């Protein structure tokens, strides 16, 4: 199965992508994680990407398209893959459909107020990339990853002013993909407002029926 996971920042794409990838033995390809790995390794691409990501903007199409085109040629993708955070523009989507078959694009929808709230609470493990939600006012510095023990951090691009800009960028550049895939009869929409397990259940039902 070759899947795309769409949705605004904070919709739970990363969390759901990990669950879907595990259940259906798909390679989980997160362009955000790939870029953060480049940043951590201080590669030239990482240095260029950091400034763009910290502003809440999108990395240029040609860079991202090249990254994904190479990634899906890797052996772990032969049984299928799940794209998390790609495509984010119509140009990326058109290019993707030119170099790969895609079975379905699943869009996780949540209202804007919930996005802002979720992003304010989001913490991530810098080591294993798991995401967590913490309550405001709690001393998040005390929280450590339950999987690997690393200290959780707030992503630089989850700061409120950057989140607002990311939402504008999403509305302008990424939301049009919903219509793009709908018009090709490739879109499934899922309500993302429930708990992690409820949303995962909604997604699994798309593939497995009631
Ligand atoms: P994410 O972890 O998916 O929220 O991605 C974090 C940031 O990485 C985004 O806000 C963008 O700046 C950049 N990024 C990730 N995927 C893409 C993409 N497909 N196209 C352009 N920029 C991307």
Short mmCIF file of C-alpha atoms and ligand atoms in Angstrom, two decimals:
data_model
loop_
_atom_site.label_atom_id
_atom_site.label_comp_id
_atom_site.label_asym_id
_atom_site.label_seq_id
_atom_site.Cartn_x
_atom_site.Cartn_y
_atom_site.Cartn_z
CA UNK A 1 0.00 0.00 0.00
CA UNK A 2 1.27 3.46 -0.89
CA UNK A 3 -0.37 6.12 1.22
CA UNK A 4 -0.27 9.85 1.81
CA UNK A 5 -1.29 11.36 5.14
CA UNK A 6 -2.60 14.92 4.85
CA UNK A 7 -3.75 17.37 7.49
CA UNK A 8 -2.85 20.65 9.17
CA UNK A 9 0.04 20.94 11.61
CA UNK A 10 -1.13 19.46 14.92
CA UNK A 11 -3.71 17.13 13.34
CA UNK A 12 -1.80 14.17 14.70
CA UNK A 13 -0.18 13.07 11.43
CA UNK A 14 3.07 11.92 13.00
CA UNK A 15 1.36 9.93 15.75
CA UNK A 16 -1.13 8.31 13.39
CA UNK A 17 1.51 7.69 10.73
CA UNK A 18 3.53 5.61 13.19
CA UNK A 19 0.46 3.52 14.02
CA UNK A 20 -0.58 3.02 10.40
CA UNK A 21 2.96 2.16 9.32
CA UNK A 22 3.27 -0.42 12.07
CA UNK A 23 -0.11 -2.04 11.44
CA UNK A 24 0.38 -2.41 7.69
CA UNK A 25 4.20 -2.86 7.69
CA UNK A 26 4.81 0.29 5.67
CA UNK A 27 7.93 2.45 5.63
CA UNK A 28 7.09 5.65 7.53
CA UNK A 29 8.51 8.57 5.56
CA UNK A 30 8.31 11.88 7.41
CA UNK A 31 9.86 14.73 5.45
CA UNK A 32 9.88 16.83 8.65
CA UNK A 33 11.91 14.13 10.46
CA UNK A 34 14.25 13.83 7.46
CA UNK A 35 14.87 17.58 7.51
CA UNK A 36 15.38 17.61 11.29
CA UNK A 37 17.96 14.83 10.87
CA UNK A 38 19.79 17.01 8.32
CA UNK A 39 19.68 19.91 10.78
CA UNK A 40 21.01 17.74 13.62
CA UNK A 41 23.90 16.57 11.40
CA UNK A 42 24.58 20.19 10.37
CA UNK A 43 24.67 19.32 6.67
CA UNK A 44 24.49 22.17 4.11
CA UNK A 45 20.88 21.22 3.44
CA UNK A 46 20.19 21.16 7.18
CA UNK A 47 21.60 24.66 7.61
CA UNK A 48 19.48 25.98 4.76
CA UNK A 49 16.37 24.16 5.97
CA UNK A 50 16.67 25.30 9.59
CA UNK A 51 16.17 28.96 8.79
CA UNK A 52 13.15 28.17 6.61
CA UNK A 53 11.55 25.79 9.12
CA UNK A 54 12.08 28.19 12.02
CA UNK A 55 10.18 30.84 10.05
CA UNK A 56 7.30 28.40 9.56
CA UNK A 57 7.76 28.35 5.80
CA UNK A 58 8.15 25.52 3.32
CA UNK A 59 11.45 24.14 2.09
CA UNK A 60 11.68 24.57 -1.73
CA UNK A 61 9.82 21.97 -3.77
CA UNK A 62 12.85 20.75 -5.74
CA UNK A 63 14.78 19.89 -2.56
CA UNK A 64 11.91 17.99 -0.97
CA UNK A 65 10.88 16.22 -4.17
CA UNK A 66 14.44 14.97 -4.70
CA UNK A 67 14.62 13.75 -1.10
CA UNK A 68 11.38 11.78 -1.35
CA UNK A 69 12.11 10.39 -4.81
CA UNK A 70 15.38 8.94 -3.45
CA UNK A 71 13.84 7.74 -0.21
CA UNK A 72 11.12 5.65 -1.83
CA UNK A 73 13.73 3.77 -3.86
CA UNK A 74 15.12 2.30 -0.63
CA UNK A 75 14.54 -1.44 -0.04
CA UNK A 76 12.26 -0.89 2.97
CA UNK A 77 9.70 0.72 0.65
CA UNK A 78 9.09 -2.31 -1.55
CA UNK A 79 6.08 -3.41 0.51
CA UNK A 80 4.66 0.09 0.53
CA UNK A 81 5.14 3.37 2.33
CA UNK A 82 3.31 6.10 4.13
CA UNK A 83 4.18 9.70 3.34
CA UNK A 84 3.79 11.95 6.38
CA UNK A 85 4.16 15.67 5.59
CA UNK A 86 4.58 15.21 1.84
CA UNK A 87 3.24 16.46 -0.51
CA UNK A 88 2.61 19.95 0.86
CA UNK A 89 2.15 21.82 -2.42
CA UNK A 90 0.36 21.09 -5.70
CA UNK A 91 3.76 21.01 -7.46
CA UNK A 92 4.96 18.31 -5.03
CA UNK A 93 1.75 16.30 -5.54
CA UNK A 94 1.96 16.47 -9.33
CA UNK A 95 5.57 15.45 -9.26
CA UNK A 96 4.88 12.56 -6.85
CA UNK A 97 2.13 11.14 -9.05
CA UNK A 98 4.63 11.26 -11.91
CA UNK A 99 7.25 9.11 -10.17
CA UNK A 100 5.11 6.81 -8.00
CA UNK A 101 1.74 5.15 -7.86
CA UNK A 102 -0.32 6.21 -4.85
CA UNK A 103 -3.29 4.23 -3.55
CA UNK A 104 -4.92 6.77 -1.26
CA UNK A 105 -4.54 10.13 0.43
CA UNK A 106 -5.99 10.20 3.94
CA UNK A 107 -6.75 13.65 5.32
CA UNK A 108 -7.06 14.09 9.09
CA UNK A 109 -9.25 17.15 9.80
CA UNK A 110 -9.44 19.19 13.01
CA UNK A 111 -10.72 22.72 13.74
CA UNK A 112 -8.20 25.60 13.98
CA UNK A 113 -8.79 26.24 17.74
CA UNK A 114 -7.84 22.65 18.47
CA UNK A 115 -4.68 22.97 16.37
CA UNK A 116 -3.42 25.96 18.37
CA UNK A 117 -4.18 24.21 21.64
CA UNK A 118 -2.48 20.96 20.58
CA UNK A 119 0.63 22.72 19.31
CA UNK A 120 0.99 24.63 22.59
CA UNK A 121 0.98 21.31 24.43
CA UNK A 122 3.18 19.36 22.01
CA UNK A 123 6.57 18.14 23.19
CA UNK A 124 8.81 15.80 21.25
CA UNK A 125 11.54 13.35 22.03
CA UNK A 126 14.64 14.53 20.15
CA UNK A 127 16.04 10.98 20.15
CA UNK A 128 13.21 8.67 19.06
CA UNK A 129 10.83 11.38 17.68
CA UNK A 130 7.82 10.29 19.74
CA UNK A 131 5.42 13.13 20.42
CA UNK A 132 3.70 13.88 23.72
CA UNK A 133 1.02 16.26 24.94
CA UNK A 134 1.58 18.07 28.24
CA UNK A 135 -0.80 20.27 30.20
CA UNK A 136 0.02 24.00 30.37
CA UNK A 137 1.55 25.05 33.65
CA UNK A 138 3.14 21.66 34.24
CA UNK A 139 6.89 21.66 34.50
CA UNK A 140 7.56 19.96 31.20
CA UNK A 141 11.29 19.97 31.84
CA UNK A 142 10.56 17.15 34.22
CA UNK A 143 9.10 14.97 31.51
CA UNK A 144 11.21 12.39 29.82
CA UNK A 145 10.46 10.08 26.92
CA UNK A 146 8.81 6.93 28.19
CA UNK A 147 10.38 4.97 25.31
CA UNK A 148 14.02 6.01 25.46
CA UNK A 149 14.40 8.29 28.49
CA UNK A 150 15.57 11.39 26.59
CA UNK A 151 14.46 14.79 27.84
CA UNK A 152 11.48 16.11 25.87
CA UNK A 153 11.75 19.40 23.98
CA UNK A 154 9.45 21.93 22.33
CA UNK A 155 10.06 22.17 18.59
CA UNK A 156 11.31 25.66 17.64
CA UNK A 157 8.58 25.89 15.03
CA UNK A 158 5.85 25.15 17.62
CA UNK A 159 6.22 28.63 19.13
CA UNK A 160 2.83 30.42 18.92
CA UNK A 161 3.88 33.08 16.38
CA UNK A 162 5.42 30.45 14.11
CA UNK A 163 2.37 28.21 14.49
CA UNK A 164 0.13 31.04 13.26
CA UNK A 165 2.31 31.46 10.19
CA UNK A 166 2.42 27.71 9.56
CA UNK A 167 -1.38 27.67 9.58
CA UNK A 168 -1.47 30.45 6.96
CA UNK A 169 1.03 28.55 4.85
CA UNK A 170 -1.07 25.40 5.26
CA UNK A 171 -4.27 27.18 4.18
CA UNK A 172 -2.62 28.75 1.14
CA UNK A 173 -0.31 26.03 -0.11
CA UNK A 174 -1.29 22.68 1.35
CA UNK A 175 -5.07 22.74 1.85
CA UNK A 176 -5.64 22.87 -1.96
CA UNK A 177 -4.31 19.28 -2.00
CA UNK A 178 -7.55 18.10 -0.43
CA UNK A 179 -9.42 19.13 -3.59
CA UNK A 180 -6.54 17.90 -5.75
CA UNK A 181 -6.88 14.35 -4.41
CA UNK A 182 -10.69 14.50 -4.11
CA UNK A 183 -11.02 15.38 -7.78
CA UNK A 184 -8.88 12.32 -8.61
CA UNK A 185 -11.08 10.13 -6.39
CA UNK A 186 -8.09 9.37 -4.17
CA UNK A 187 -9.17 11.15 -0.96
CA UNK A 188 -10.50 9.74 2.31
CA UNK A 189 -11.31 12.19 5.10
CA UNK A 190 -11.10 11.26 8.76
CA UNK A 191 -12.28 13.17 11.84
CA UNK A 192 -9.14 13.92 13.87
CA UNK A 193 -10.81 15.37 16.98
CA UNK A 194 -10.98 12.16 19.05
CA UNK A 195 -8.37 10.43 21.15
CA UNK A 196 -5.31 8.92 19.45
CA UNK A 197 -6.93 5.47 19.50
CA UNK A 198 -10.30 6.73 18.24
CA UNK A 199 -8.68 8.49 15.30
CA UNK A 200 -6.52 5.44 14.58
CA UNK A 201 -9.70 3.31 14.63
CA UNK A 202 -11.34 5.68 12.11
CA UNK A 203 -8.33 5.30 9.83
CA UNK A 204 -8.08 1.51 10.14
CA UNK A 205 -11.80 1.20 9.28
CA UNK A 206 -11.11 2.91 5.95
CA UNK A 207 -8.91 0.00 4.97
CA UNK A 208 -10.60 -2.84 6.82
CA UNK A 209 -14.29 -1.89 6.72
CA UNK A 210 -16.59 -1.83 9.77
P1 LIG B 1 6.54 18.60 9.94
O1 LIG B 1 7.37 17.86 10.93
O2 LIG B 1 5.91 17.69 8.92
O3 LIG B 1 5.53 19.51 10.59
O4 LIG B 1 7.55 19.54 9.12
C1 LIG B 1 8.28 20.56 9.76
C2 LIG B 1 8.71 21.61 8.74
O5 LIG B 1 9.56 21.00 7.76
C3 LIG B 1 7.59 22.25 7.94
O6 LIG B 1 6.95 23.31 8.64
C4 LIG B 1 8.34 22.73 6.71
O7 LIG B 1 9.09 23.89 6.99
C5 LIG B 1 9.34 21.59 6.49
N1 LIG B 1 8.75 20.56 5.60
C6 LIG B 1 8.40 19.29 5.93
N2 LIG B 1 7.87 18.64 4.88
C7 LIG B 1 7.88 19.53 3.85
C8 LIG B 1 7.43 19.49 2.50
N3 LIG B 1 6.85 18.40 1.99
N4 LIG B 1 7.60 20.60 1.73
C9 LIG B 1 8.19 21.71 2.22
N5 LIG B 1 8.60 21.84 3.49
C10 LIG B 1 8.45 20.76 4.31
#
